[in-house]
Amino acid sequence: MITFLWVIVVLISAALLGFIYRLVKGPTTPDRVIALDAIGVGLISLIGLISILFDTPFFLEVILLLAVLSFIGTIAFSKFTEKGEIIQRDRNS
Amino acid sequence: MKTNDLIIQTTTKVVFFIIFLFSIHIFFAGHYTPGGGFVGGLLMSSAIVLLLLAFDLKTVQDMLPLNYVMVTAIGLIIALATAAGSIFFNVPFFTHVYDYFNLPLLGKTSIHTAMFFDTGVYLVVVGVTMTIIQMIGGDE
């Protein structure tokens, strides 16, 4: 069981390396934004696996926190690429 | 150019309450599990930032009519009052006490004065973060 978990950790780390390659290499800004979002998901799954390996439930709040922060960060980036400003003063005018 | 943000606005109306409840949970769970006033305050302000991203400054100010400088001041006053309240009982500054109370709806609950200090920290973190973000984001 422990070997199986470590194999998954290695696989997710390899996937993270692929995301980082896309983050560095990505030709356009949306590629990099999606790579950052996918890195967030990869980190969430790594934290889940590590909390199984360390046999503690105390990391589970970090998972939800990281999901919230990754969501808000992705929305901020995509609003910046679409509208050029992140927080509008009055969107109806 | 008017764009239609229906998906992000509908998602925000649901996700805001999830983040808000998670922030309240992290705030109250801070005594026995990871969390506390600081993380809870940051989550609350990130929920308000999500509202700011989906709508705009004026709409959010109409939804939550809060003066965040006043929120910071009230938080500081609560934290200082909790710390200073101990000197009226001939014990050192910042001495905390706890006891068990029978609250309606909750049953036997331990209430610790460190929770009121944490409330102050929560309000200060929300106030300072939202003041910074509104000052930077709200330029003409």
CSV table of C-alpha atoms in Angstrom, one decimal, chain A residues 58 61 64-65 68-69 71-72 75-76 79 82-83 86-92, chain B residues 3 5 8-9 19 22 25 34 43 46 53 55-59 133 137-138 140:
chain,number,residue,atom,x,y,z
A,58,PHE,CA,-4.8,18.2,9.9
A,61,GLU,CA,-8.1,22.3,5.6
A,64,LEU,CA,-9.9,23.4,0.7
A,65,LEU,CA,-7.9,26.6,1.2
A,68,VAL,CA,-10.3,28.4,-3.0
A,69,LEU,CA,-7.1,30.4,-3.6
A,71,PHE,CA,-10.0,29.4,-8.1
A,72,ILE,CA,-9.8,33.1,-7.1
A,75,ILE,CA,-10.5,34.2,-12.1
A,76,ALA,CA,-8.4,37.3,-11.4
A,79,LYS,CA,-10.5,38.8,-15.9
A,82,GLU,CA,-10.1,39.7,-20.9
A,83,LYS,CA,-10.9,43.2,-19.6
A,86,ILE,CA,-9.2,43.3,-12.3
A,87,ILE,CA,-11.6,45.3,-10.2
A,88,GLN,CA,-14.0,47.6,-11.9
A,89,ARG,CA,-15.3,50.8,-10.3
A,90,ASP,CA,-18.8,50.6,-12.0
A,91,ARG,CA,-19.5,47.9,-14.5
A,92,ASN,CA,-22.8,49.5,-15.8
B,3,THR,CA,-19.8,41.9,-21.8
B,5,ASP,CA,-20.7,37.7,-17.1
B,8,ILE,CA,-19.1,33.9,-13.2
B,9,GLN,CA,-21.8,35.9,-11.4
B,19,ILE,CA,-16.1,30.3,1.3
B,22,PHE,CA,-15.5,27.7,5.6
B,25,HIS,CA,-15.5,27.1,10.5
B,34,PRO,CA,-5.3,24.2,12.5
B,43,LEU,CA,-10.6,33.6,3.7
B,46,SER,CA,-10.9,36.4,-0.3
B,53,LEU,CA,-14.1,40.2,-9.2
B,55,PHE,CA,-19.3,42.5,-9.7
B,56,ASP,CA,-17.7,45.9,-9.2
B,57,LEU,CA,-16.8,48.2,-6.3
B,58,LYS,CA,-20.1,50.1,-6.1
B,59,THR,CA,-22.3,47.0,-6.1
B,133,ILE,CA,-7.4,46.0,-2.0
B,137,GLY,CA,-8.2,48.6,-7.1
B,138,GLY,CA,-10.4,51.7,-6.9
B,140,GLU,CA,-10.0,56.2,-11.5
